[in-house]
Short mmCIF file of C-alpha atoms (C1' of nucleotides) in Angstrom, two decimals:
data_model
loop_
_atom_site.label_atom_id
_atom_site.label_comp_id
_atom_site.label_asym_id
_atom_site.label_seq_id
_atom_site.Cartn_x
_atom_site.Cartn_y
_atom_site.Cartn_z
CA MET A 56 7.09 -23.76 -14.90
CA ASP A 57 4.49 -22.41 -17.22
CA GLY A 58 2.17 -20.70 -14.79
CA THR A 59 -0.82 -21.26 -17.05
CA GLY A 60 -1.38 -24.94 -16.54
CA ALA A 61 -3.47 -26.65 -13.90
CA GLY A 62 -1.41 -29.79 -14.34
CA ARG A 63 -1.75 -31.32 -17.81
CA ALA A 64 1.50 -29.97 -19.40
CA ARG A 65 0.02 -29.45 -22.87
CA THR A 66 2.96 -27.82 -24.67
CA LYS A 67 0.76 -27.19 -27.71
CA GLY A 68 1.79 -24.24 -29.80
CA SER A 69 5.14 -23.83 -28.12
CA VAL A 70 7.04 -26.55 -29.93
CA PRO A 71 10.27 -25.09 -31.43
CA THR A 72 10.40 -25.09 -35.21
CA ALA A 73 13.69 -26.98 -35.13
CA THR A 74 11.95 -29.79 -33.25
CA ILE A 75 9.04 -29.89 -35.68
CA SER A 76 11.37 -30.15 -38.63
CA ARG A 77 12.88 -33.31 -37.15
CA LEU A 78 9.61 -35.12 -36.52
CA PRO A 79 9.23 -36.57 -40.02
CA GLY A 80 12.68 -38.10 -39.61
CA TYR A 81 11.71 -39.69 -36.32
CA LEU A 82 8.59 -41.06 -37.91
CA ARG A 83 10.61 -42.62 -40.70
CA ALA A 84 13.03 -44.14 -38.20
CA LEU A 85 10.15 -45.64 -36.25
CA ALA A 86 8.66 -47.12 -39.43
CA THR A 87 12.05 -48.65 -40.25
CA LEU A 88 12.33 -50.20 -36.80
CA MET A 89 8.80 -51.53 -36.90
CA ALA A 90 9.52 -53.17 -40.25
CA ARG A 91 12.46 -54.87 -38.55
CA GLY A 92 10.17 -56.16 -35.86
CA VAL A 93 11.59 -53.98 -33.11
CA VAL A 94 9.02 -53.47 -30.35
CA THR A 95 10.92 -51.26 -27.94
CA ALA A 96 13.94 -49.05 -28.54
CA PRO A 97 16.05 -46.82 -26.29
CA SER A 98 16.81 -43.27 -27.44
CA GLY A 99 20.27 -44.33 -28.59
CA VAL A 100 18.95 -46.78 -31.15
CA LEU A 101 16.17 -44.52 -32.34
CA ALA A 102 18.53 -41.58 -32.69
CA GLU A 103 21.05 -43.66 -34.60
CA VAL A 104 18.47 -44.66 -37.19
CA ALA A 105 17.13 -41.13 -37.42
CA GLY A 106 20.59 -39.65 -37.76
CA VAL A 107 20.53 -37.40 -34.69
CA ARG A 108 21.97 -37.45 -31.17
CA PRO A 109 20.12 -39.32 -28.41
CA GLU A 110 19.93 -36.25 -26.17
CA GLN A 111 18.30 -34.28 -28.92
CA LEU A 112 15.74 -36.96 -29.61
CA ARG A 113 14.83 -37.21 -25.94
CA LYS A 114 14.59 -33.46 -25.64
CA ASP A 115 12.38 -33.20 -28.73
CA LEU A 116 10.05 -35.95 -27.54
CA SER A 117 9.77 -34.47 -24.09
CA LEU A 118 8.87 -31.09 -25.61
CA LEU A 119 6.06 -32.89 -27.39
CA GLY A 120 4.87 -34.60 -24.25
CA ALA A 121 5.68 -38.05 -25.63
CA HIS A 122 7.01 -40.49 -23.08
CA GLY A 123 9.26 -43.51 -22.93
CA ARG A 124 9.88 -45.86 -19.98
CA ARG A 125 12.96 -45.24 -17.87
CA GLY A 126 15.34 -48.14 -17.94
CA VAL A 127 13.59 -49.55 -21.00
CA GLY A 128 13.15 -47.11 -23.86
CA TYR A 129 10.32 -46.11 -26.16
CA ASP A 130 7.44 -48.21 -27.43
CA VAL A 131 7.98 -48.11 -31.19
CA ALA A 132 4.39 -48.57 -32.36
CA GLY A 133 2.99 -46.33 -29.65
CA LEU A 134 5.41 -43.50 -30.31
CA ARG A 135 4.79 -43.75 -34.01
CA ALA A 136 1.05 -43.36 -33.52
CA GLU A 137 1.70 -40.44 -31.18
CA LEU A 138 3.92 -38.63 -33.68
CA GLU A 139 1.48 -39.25 -36.49
CA ALA A 140 -1.23 -37.67 -34.39
CA THR A 141 1.03 -34.71 -33.56
CA LEU A 142 1.81 -34.13 -37.22
CA GLY A 143 -1.86 -34.44 -38.08
CA LEU A 144 -1.32 -37.40 -40.37
CA THR A 145 -4.42 -39.18 -39.17
CA ARG A 146 -6.34 -37.10 -41.66
CA GLU A 147 -5.49 -37.40 -45.36
CA ARG A 148 -4.12 -34.16 -46.87
CA ARG A 149 -5.16 -33.05 -50.33
CA VAL A 150 -2.61 -31.35 -52.53
CA VAL A 151 -2.82 -29.18 -55.65
CA ILE A 152 0.24 -28.75 -57.85
CA VAL A 153 0.58 -25.54 -59.84
CA GLY A 154 3.03 -25.63 -62.74
CA VAL A 155 3.15 -28.90 -64.63
CA GLY A 156 6.57 -28.73 -66.28
CA ASN A 157 9.18 -31.43 -65.76
CA LEU A 158 9.43 -30.80 -62.05
CA GLY A 159 5.68 -30.47 -61.45
CA ARG A 160 5.05 -33.66 -63.36
CA ALA A 161 7.71 -35.52 -61.41
CA LEU A 162 6.21 -34.30 -58.13
CA ALA A 163 2.73 -35.39 -59.25
CA ARG A 164 4.09 -38.93 -59.55
CA TYR A 165 6.40 -38.82 -56.56
CA PRO A 166 5.74 -41.97 -54.52
CA GLY A 167 6.87 -40.31 -51.29
CA PHE A 168 3.70 -38.22 -51.24
CA PRO A 169 1.01 -40.95 -51.11
CA ASP A 170 3.35 -42.94 -48.87
CA ARG A 171 3.10 -40.20 -46.30
CA GLY A 172 -0.59 -39.49 -46.49
CA PHE A 173 -0.73 -36.86 -49.22
CA VAL A 174 -3.01 -37.21 -52.23
CA VAL A 175 -2.51 -35.06 -55.30
CA VAL A 176 -6.04 -33.99 -56.27
CA GLY A 177 -5.37 -31.32 -58.87
CA LEU A 178 -2.90 -30.09 -61.48
CA VAL A 179 -2.91 -26.57 -62.87
CA ASP A 180 -0.86 -24.90 -65.59
CA ALA A 181 -0.99 -21.60 -67.46
CA ASP A 182 0.29 -23.00 -70.76
CA PRO A 183 -2.60 -23.87 -73.14
CA ALA A 184 -0.41 -26.57 -74.68
CA VAL A 185 -0.20 -28.33 -71.32
CA VAL A 186 -3.78 -27.79 -70.19
CA GLY A 187 -5.92 -30.79 -71.10
CA THR A 188 -3.02 -33.24 -71.07
CA ARG A 189 -2.87 -35.94 -68.43
CA ALA A 190 -0.27 -36.51 -65.74
CA ALA A 191 -0.38 -39.00 -62.92
CA GLY A 192 -3.95 -39.86 -63.86
CA LEU A 193 -5.18 -36.28 -63.59
CA LEU A 194 -6.27 -33.80 -66.21
CA VAL A 195 -4.23 -30.57 -66.19
CA GLU A 196 -6.57 -27.62 -65.68
CA PRO A 197 -6.17 -23.96 -66.67
CA LEU A 198 -5.10 -21.31 -64.17
CA GLU A 199 -8.63 -19.86 -64.12
CA ARG A 200 -9.85 -23.07 -62.53
CA LEU A 201 -7.39 -22.85 -59.63
CA ASP A 202 -9.80 -21.32 -57.16
CA ALA A 203 -12.69 -23.66 -57.90
CA LEU A 204 -10.36 -26.65 -57.86
CA VAL A 205 -8.95 -25.86 -54.43
CA ARG A 206 -12.42 -25.41 -52.99
CA ASP A 207 -14.13 -28.34 -54.72
CA GLN A 208 -11.34 -30.74 -53.91
CA GLU A 209 -10.87 -29.32 -50.42
CA ALA A 210 -7.13 -29.03 -50.92
CA THR A 211 -5.33 -27.57 -47.91
CA VAL A 212 -1.80 -27.80 -49.27
CA ALA A 213 -0.30 -26.62 -52.57
CA VAL A 214 2.96 -27.04 -54.42
CA ILE A 215 4.28 -24.22 -56.62
CA ALA A 216 6.47 -25.48 -59.45
CA THR A 217 6.05 -22.52 -61.81
CA PRO A 218 8.63 -20.13 -63.23
CA ALA A 219 9.79 -17.49 -60.73
CA GLU A 220 8.02 -14.62 -62.50
CA VAL A 221 4.51 -15.87 -61.82
CA ALA A 222 5.16 -17.54 -58.45
CA GLN A 223 3.98 -14.65 -56.26
CA ASP A 224 0.79 -14.27 -58.27
CA VAL A 225 0.07 -17.99 -58.02
CA CYS A 226 0.87 -17.86 -54.33
CA ASP A 227 -1.62 -15.02 -53.77
CA ARG A 228 -4.32 -16.91 -55.62
CA LEU A 229 -3.70 -20.04 -53.58
CA VAL A 230 -3.95 -18.10 -50.36
CA ARG A 231 -7.19 -16.47 -51.49
CA ALA A 232 -8.58 -19.87 -52.38
CA GLY A 233 -7.97 -20.96 -48.81
CA VAL A 234 -4.84 -23.08 -48.99
CA ARG A 235 -3.09 -23.25 -45.58
CA GLY A 236 0.34 -24.57 -46.52
CA ILE A 237 2.51 -23.94 -49.58
CA LEU A 238 5.65 -25.70 -50.72
CA SER A 239 7.43 -23.56 -53.29
CA PHE A 240 10.15 -24.60 -55.72
CA ALA A 241 10.26 -21.20 -57.39
CA PRO A 242 13.68 -19.54 -57.04
CA ARG A 243 12.32 -16.35 -55.52
CA PRO A 244 11.29 -15.25 -52.02
CA LEU A 245 7.50 -15.31 -51.62
CA GLN A 246 5.22 -13.40 -49.25
CA VAL A 247 2.35 -15.07 -47.43
CA PRO A 248 0.00 -13.66 -44.78
CA VAL A 249 0.15 -14.80 -41.16
CA GLY A 250 -1.73 -18.04 -40.77
CA VAL A 251 -0.42 -19.53 -44.01
CA ASP A 252 2.70 -21.62 -43.82
CA LEU A 253 5.31 -21.37 -46.56
CA ARG A 254 8.26 -23.64 -47.13
CA ALA A 255 10.67 -23.03 -49.97
CA VAL A 256 13.08 -25.41 -51.64
CA ASP A 257 15.51 -23.82 -54.06
CA LEU A 258 17.37 -26.50 -55.98
CA GLY A 259 19.82 -24.10 -57.61
CA SER A 260 20.74 -22.60 -54.25
CA GLU A 261 21.40 -26.05 -52.82
CA LEU A 262 23.97 -26.70 -55.51
CA GLN A 263 25.54 -23.28 -55.02
CA ILE A 264 26.00 -23.99 -51.34
CA LEU A 265 27.72 -27.25 -52.23
CA ALA A 266 29.93 -25.29 -54.62
CA PHE A 267 30.96 -22.95 -51.80
CA HIS A 268 32.24 -25.80 -49.65
CA ASP A 269 33.98 -27.44 -52.57
CA HIS A 270 35.60 -24.15 -53.50
CA HIS A 271 36.86 -23.60 -49.97
CA ARG A 272 38.18 -27.13 -49.53
CA SER A 273 36.40 -27.96 -46.30
CA GLY A 274 38.09 -30.09 -43.63
CA GLY A 275 41.78 -30.78 -43.53
CA GLY A 276 42.12 -34.17 -41.78
CA ARG A 277 40.58 -37.47 -42.74
CA MET B 96 39.94 -10.73 -32.27
CA ASP B 97 41.26 -13.75 -34.03
CA GLY B 98 44.80 -13.82 -32.76
CA THR B 99 46.02 -15.57 -35.90
CA GLY B 100 45.98 -12.73 -38.36
CA ALA B 101 48.78 -10.30 -39.10
CA GLY B 102 46.28 -7.75 -40.29
CA ARG B 103 44.44 -8.80 -43.44
CA ALA B 104 41.18 -10.02 -41.81
CA ARG B 105 40.65 -12.96 -44.16
CA THR B 106 37.65 -14.57 -42.52
CA LYS B 107 38.07 -17.61 -44.77
CA GLY B 108 36.81 -20.80 -43.26
CA SER B 109 35.02 -19.10 -40.41
CA VAL B 110 31.89 -18.02 -42.25
CA PRO B 111 28.80 -19.27 -40.37
CA THR B 112 26.76 -21.86 -42.23
CA ALA B 113 23.64 -19.75 -41.81
CA THR B 114 25.37 -16.93 -43.68
CA ILE B 115 26.53 -19.22 -46.48
CA SER B 116 23.04 -20.55 -46.98
CA ARG B 117 21.80 -17.03 -47.64
CA LEU B 118 24.42 -16.11 -50.23
CA PRO B 119 22.61 -17.64 -53.21
CA GLY B 120 19.59 -15.52 -52.31
CA TYR B 121 21.71 -12.37 -52.23
CA LEU B 122 23.16 -13.27 -55.59
CA ARG B 123 19.70 -13.65 -57.05
CA ALA B 124 18.63 -10.32 -55.59
CA LEU B 125 21.67 -8.62 -57.12
CA ALA B 126 20.91 -10.17 -60.52
CA THR B 127 17.34 -8.90 -60.28
CA LEU B 128 18.51 -5.39 -59.44
CA MET B 129 21.08 -5.37 -62.22
CA ALA B 130 18.38 -6.42 -64.68
CA ARG B 131 16.41 -3.39 -63.51
CA GLY B 132 19.39 -1.17 -64.23
CA VAL B 133 20.12 -0.42 -60.59
CA VAL B 134 23.79 0.52 -60.13
CA THR B 135 23.97 1.14 -56.40
CA ALA B 136 21.68 -0.08 -53.64
CA PRO B 137 21.58 0.46 -49.86
CA SER B 138 21.20 -2.57 -47.61
CA GLY B 139 17.51 -1.83 -47.14
CA VAL B 140 16.72 -2.24 -50.83
CA LEU B 141 18.93 -5.27 -51.28
CA ALA B 142 17.50 -6.96 -48.23
CA GLU B 143 13.96 -6.26 -49.33
CA VAL B 144 14.53 -7.97 -52.68
CA ALA B 145 16.34 -10.87 -51.03
CA GLY B 146 13.64 -11.31 -48.41
CA VAL B 147 15.79 -10.71 -45.32
CA ARG B 148 16.38 -7.88 -42.82
CA PRO B 149 18.89 -5.15 -43.67
CA GLU B 150 20.93 -5.75 -40.49
CA GLN B 151 21.31 -9.38 -41.36
CA LEU B 152 22.46 -8.64 -44.88
CA ARG B 153 25.04 -6.13 -43.64
CA LYS B 154 26.25 -8.55 -41.02
CA ASP B 155 26.56 -11.37 -43.53
CA LEU B 156 28.44 -9.23 -46.02
CA SER B 157 30.79 -7.92 -43.38
CA LEU B 158 31.55 -11.49 -42.27
CA LEU B 159 32.53 -12.15 -45.87
CA GLY B 160 34.74 -9.10 -46.05
CA ALA B 161 32.55 -7.52 -48.72
CA HIS B 162 32.20 -3.76 -48.45
CA GLY B 163 29.72 -1.06 -49.33
CA ARG B 164 30.14 2.70 -49.13
CA ARG B 165 28.85 4.47 -46.07
CA GLY B 166 26.16 6.98 -46.90
CA VAL B 167 25.71 5.41 -50.33
CA GLY B 168 25.17 1.66 -50.32
CA TYR B 169 26.57 -1.30 -52.23
CA ASP B 170 27.80 -1.42 -55.81
CA VAL B 171 25.47 -3.96 -57.36
CA ALA B 172 27.73 -5.31 -60.10
CA GLY B 173 30.80 -5.30 -57.89
CA LEU B 174 29.10 -7.09 -55.02
CA ARG B 175 27.67 -9.63 -57.40
CA ALA B 176 31.11 -10.43 -58.78
CA GLU B 177 32.44 -10.66 -55.24
CA LEU B 178 29.75 -13.09 -54.12
CA GLU B 179 30.20 -15.20 -57.22
CA ALA B 180 33.88 -15.45 -56.44
CA THR B 181 33.12 -16.37 -52.81
CA LEU B 182 30.74 -19.11 -53.88
CA GLY B 183 33.28 -20.36 -56.40
CA LEU B 184 30.97 -19.79 -59.34
CA THR B 185 33.74 -18.48 -61.55
CA ARG B 186 34.55 -22.07 -62.35
CA GLU B 187 31.90 -24.21 -64.01
CA ARG B 188 30.75 -27.16 -61.83
CA ARG B 189 30.12 -30.53 -63.36
CA VAL B 190 27.26 -32.63 -62.01
CA VAL B 191 26.36 -36.30 -62.21
CA ILE B 192 22.80 -37.40 -61.49
CA VAL B 193 22.25 -40.90 -60.12
CA GLY B 194 18.73 -42.27 -60.42
CA VAL B 195 16.90 -41.32 -63.59
CA GLY B 196 13.27 -41.78 -62.57
CA ASN B 197 10.74 -38.99 -62.83
CA LEU B 198 12.57 -36.78 -60.38
CA GLY B 199 16.06 -37.46 -61.76
CA ARG B 200 14.87 -36.75 -65.27
CA ALA B 201 13.22 -33.51 -64.18
CA LEU B 202 16.42 -32.42 -62.44
CA ALA B 203 18.48 -33.26 -65.53
CA ARG B 204 16.37 -30.75 -67.45
CA TYR B 205 16.00 -28.21 -64.65
CA PRO B 206 16.85 -24.79 -66.15
CA GLY B 207 17.94 -23.43 -62.78
CA PHE B 208 21.08 -25.58 -62.92
CA PRO B 209 22.74 -24.24 -66.10
CA ASP B 210 21.47 -20.78 -65.16
CA ARG B 211 23.63 -20.94 -62.07
CA GLY B 212 26.76 -22.40 -63.55
CA PHE B 213 26.10 -26.12 -63.19
CA VAL B 214 26.40 -28.52 -66.13
CA VAL B 215 24.93 -31.99 -65.96
CA VAL B 216 27.59 -34.20 -67.49
CA GLY B 217 26.34 -37.67 -66.65
CA LEU B 218 23.24 -39.74 -65.87
CA VAL B 219 23.37 -43.11 -64.16
CA ASP B 220 20.68 -45.67 -63.36
CA ALA B 221 20.60 -49.24 -62.10
CA ASP B 222 17.53 -50.26 -64.09
CA PRO B 223 18.52 -52.01 -67.40
CA ALA B 224 15.30 -50.70 -68.92
CA VAL B 225 16.41 -47.13 -68.32
CA VAL B 226 20.09 -47.55 -69.20
CA GLY B 227 20.69 -46.64 -72.82
CA THR B 228 17.74 -44.26 -73.04
CA ARG B 229 18.33 -40.55 -73.45
CA ALA B 230 17.40 -37.70 -71.18
CA ALA B 231 18.34 -34.07 -71.51
CA GLY B 232 20.63 -34.97 -74.40
CA LEU B 233 22.62 -37.50 -72.39
CA LEU B 234 22.77 -41.27 -72.58
CA VAL B 235 21.86 -42.98 -69.30
CA GLU B 236 24.73 -45.18 -68.19
CA PRO B 237 24.74 -48.27 -65.94
CA LEU B 238 25.74 -48.11 -62.28
CA GLU B 239 29.04 -49.89 -63.05
CA ARG B 240 30.09 -46.88 -65.09
CA LEU B 241 29.60 -44.45 -62.21
CA ASP B 242 33.20 -44.34 -61.10
CA ALA B 243 34.67 -43.94 -64.58
CA LEU B 244 32.06 -41.32 -65.45
CA VAL B 245 32.82 -39.16 -62.43
CA ARG B 246 36.55 -39.28 -63.14
CA ASP B 247 36.40 -38.87 -66.92
CA GLN B 248 33.94 -36.01 -66.73
CA GLU B 249 35.66 -34.47 -63.74
CA ALA B 250 32.37 -34.16 -61.88
CA THR B 251 32.75 -32.63 -58.41
CA VAL B 252 29.07 -32.61 -57.48
CA ALA B 253 26.44 -35.34 -57.59
CA VAL B 254 22.69 -35.58 -57.16
CA ILE B 255 21.13 -38.71 -55.66
CA ALA B 256 17.58 -39.31 -56.88
CA THR B 257 17.41 -43.04 -56.25
CA PRO B 258 15.11 -45.08 -54.00
CA ALA B 259 16.04 -44.86 -50.31
CA GLU B 260 17.27 -48.47 -50.13
CA VAL B 261 20.23 -47.97 -52.44
CA ALA B 262 21.03 -44.35 -51.55
CA GLN B 263 23.79 -45.08 -49.02
CA ASP B 264 25.51 -47.45 -51.41
CA VAL B 265 25.36 -44.92 -54.22
CA CYS B 266 26.61 -42.27 -51.83
CA ASP B 267 29.62 -44.41 -50.85
CA ARG B 268 30.47 -45.03 -54.49
CA LEU B 269 30.25 -41.33 -55.29
CA VAL B 270 32.56 -40.49 -52.43
CA ARG B 271 35.04 -43.13 -53.51
CA ALA B 272 34.96 -41.77 -57.04
CA GLY B 273 36.02 -38.41 -55.64
CA VAL B 274 32.84 -36.34 -55.61
CA ARG B 275 33.09 -33.47 -53.10
CA GLY B 276 29.46 -32.42 -52.74
CA ILE B 277 26.25 -34.44 -52.78
CA LEU B 278 22.65 -33.31 -52.98
CA SER B 279 20.37 -36.13 -51.90
CA PHE B 280 16.63 -36.47 -52.47
CA ALA B 281 16.48 -39.92 -50.92
CA PRO B 282 14.22 -40.02 -47.85
CA ARG B 283 16.86 -41.46 -45.56
CA PRO B 284 19.76 -40.02 -43.55
CA LEU B 285 23.08 -40.59 -45.31
CA GLN B 286 26.62 -40.79 -43.93
CA VAL B 287 29.53 -39.06 -45.61
CA PRO B 288 33.15 -38.75 -44.46
CA VAL B 289 34.61 -35.44 -43.34
CA GLY B 290 35.61 -33.39 -46.35
CA VAL B 291 32.55 -34.30 -48.36
CA ASP B 292 29.55 -32.01 -48.12
CA LEU B 293 26.07 -33.47 -48.02
CA ARG B 294 22.80 -31.62 -48.39
CA ALA B 295 19.50 -33.44 -48.18
CA VAL B 296 16.09 -32.41 -49.46
CA ASP B 297 13.22 -34.61 -48.35
CA LEU B 298 10.08 -33.66 -50.23
CA GLY B 299 7.78 -35.85 -48.16
CA SER B 300 9.08 -34.33 -44.93
CA GLU B 301 8.46 -30.84 -46.25
CA LEU B 302 4.81 -31.65 -46.77
CA GLN B 303 4.55 -33.28 -43.36
CA ILE B 304 5.89 -30.14 -41.74
CA LEU B 305 3.25 -28.13 -43.57
CA ALA B 306 0.67 -30.61 -42.31
CA PHE B 307 1.80 -30.01 -38.73
CA HIS B 308 1.18 -26.29 -38.93
CA ASP B 309 -2.14 -26.78 -40.69
CA HIS B 310 -3.18 -29.29 -38.06
CA HIS B 311 -2.30 -26.92 -35.23
CA ARG B 312 -3.97 -23.89 -36.81
CA SER B 313 -1.05 -21.51 -36.60
CA GLY B 314 -1.56 -17.81 -35.80
CA GLY B 315 -4.77 -16.45 -34.36
CA GLY B 316 -5.01 -12.86 -35.63
CA ARG B 317 -4.84 -11.64 -39.21
"C1'" DT C 112 17.81 -54.53 -5.55
"C1'" DA C 113 21.04 -53.09 -9.25
"C1'" DG C 114 21.30 -51.51 -13.84
"C1'" DA C 115 19.65 -48.90 -17.47
"C1'" DT C 116 17.58 -45.15 -19.43
"C1'" DT C 117 14.52 -41.37 -19.30
"C1'" DG C 118 13.15 -36.48 -18.54
"C1'" DT C 119 14.73 -32.10 -17.22
"C1'" DT C 120 17.66 -28.54 -15.73
"C1'" DA C 121 21.80 -26.00 -16.50
"C1'" DA C 122 25.69 -24.70 -19.52
"C1'" DT C 123 27.19 -23.79 -23.97
"C1'" DC C 124 27.02 -22.47 -28.38
"C1'" DG C 125 25.55 -20.09 -32.51
"C1'" DA C 126 22.64 -17.01 -34.81
"C1'" DT C 127 19.71 -12.86 -34.96
"C1'" DT C 128 18.52 -8.30 -33.75
"C1'" DA C 129 19.42 -3.78 -31.91
"C1'" DA C 130 22.07 0.13 -31.39
"C1'" DC C 131 25.34 3.40 -32.62
"C1'" DA C 132 29.93 5.27 -33.64
"C1'" DA C 133 32.63 5.65 -37.85
"C1'" DT C 134 32.70 7.68 -42.23
"C1'" DC C 135 31.46 8.30 -47.03
"C1'" DT D 110 29.06 20.49 -43.83
"C1'" DA D 111 24.79 17.71 -43.03
"C1'" DG D 112 22.57 13.53 -44.11
"C1'" DA D 113 22.68 8.83 -45.00
"C1'" DT D 114 24.25 4.44 -44.44
"C1'" DT D 115 27.72 1.23 -43.33
"C1'" DG D 116 30.39 -1.89 -40.25
"C1'" DT D 117 30.77 -3.61 -35.76
"C1'" DT D 118 29.95 -4.31 -31.03
"C1'" DA D 119 26.75 -5.61 -27.54
"C1'" DA D 120 22.28 -7.67 -26.17
"C1'" DT D 121 18.98 -11.02 -27.00
"C1'" DC D 122 17.16 -15.02 -28.42
"C1'" DG D 123 16.81 -19.85 -29.62
"C1'" DA D 124 18.75 -24.23 -30.17
"C1'" DT D 125 22.07 -27.84 -28.90
"C1'" DT D 126 24.75 -30.39 -25.74
"C1'" DA D 127 26.02 -32.00 -21.23
"C1'" DA D 128 25.04 -33.69 -16.90
"C1'" DC D 129 22.48 -36.00 -13.59
"C1'" DA D 130 18.61 -36.91 -10.45
"C1'" DA D 131 14.30 -39.44 -10.95
"C1'" DT D 132 12.49 -43.85 -11.73
"C1'" DC D 133 11.23 -47.90 -14.36
#
DNA sequence: TAGATTGTTAATCGATTAACAATC
DNA sequence: TAGATTGTTAATCGATTAACAATC
């Protein structure tokens, strides 16, 4: 019951964030199944490969408006194309990486990015010793060039791999340059305006959380 | 009301995972405040620096059994020590990294690890061309040495930075060797037995989630 | 048709936010 | 004491799980 609709249950804009965060996993599972030559799969099989429960997968897909066939399952290739369209992966995304230290350099070469439709089009660093060097086939440019680079290369996504101290400043610049999504590895909370999407990965925190569970000897039984 | 207790509200074991995942952020905020010479801070200030709401911070701390002073706030140094004890950071944690490609190498050198009490004590790779090379002052050892390395070095935590295909096998070996926490960067869901803690970071998925929001033009207003 | 599996509604669970009495 | 701020309870919200009628 959504009152608004004339009939075409669109769902757009109302997809829960938890659902969205599982879509890349579903996509990967579908790719795996396709590679195995599987044409049709019931929710149980798909969920197993994706590492979730069948009910959750069905619920997520129904929230998206994707459909399977009762008594049969889901069309693997069809669903994959549908999810790719939902995630906007039909268009190539252009990425700028700011901070070309060990981590930034590793990310520039990370094969998982091109594999999933992301092209690194620019590298930026504040250190004069790093500027002018090459990484992953790209010339590292100075911080002053950030704005021009984002615009010229039409980058819509950026990765922040700088020290924490400068991360907010870099973030502000990226937003001003028109970037719409930011993935930050800086161990510090960042502020972005509404309309810009920020995701943060804090590697040190991840280890500390593991330490907590270790420390408290989780689980008694097997 | 927990029925069990005689009086000493211990809370141990019943801390929500959402709360635990925020503790490293609180710890960072406290370190920042201490560096600024702040001795006492109310929840509003602490929460602001940590990037959360004051009510949530107070709730989290109360679930942990940490206490502030009404009308005054929290003792920065004291709370920090308390959280470090809760997270088990009083003891140094020893980490093995499996997979010494670009990402593994970057993680081996990542300053955020030693900064937070983690020491990388071993590097392992399956590629004969990589074995025997040095990274971050450590010799890369072959996969066969994994078990002995974990035991000899008393590593309790491991990082998986291998290709997806071998990740589950590496994971199984790590578990057998006695590792209690695993941080995986492999783009594939992994299975671990109860009692072992697994956290997974999938860099490609993070970008795809950003792409979704970009694609669907989030937020209308400012 | 009979069997299988979806799509959806309802029930449960967990986490966040709000409100305020306790108390420093 | 008066003012400020905690600690906790209650209300809300969102997400997961269960159950099952619809239907291929």
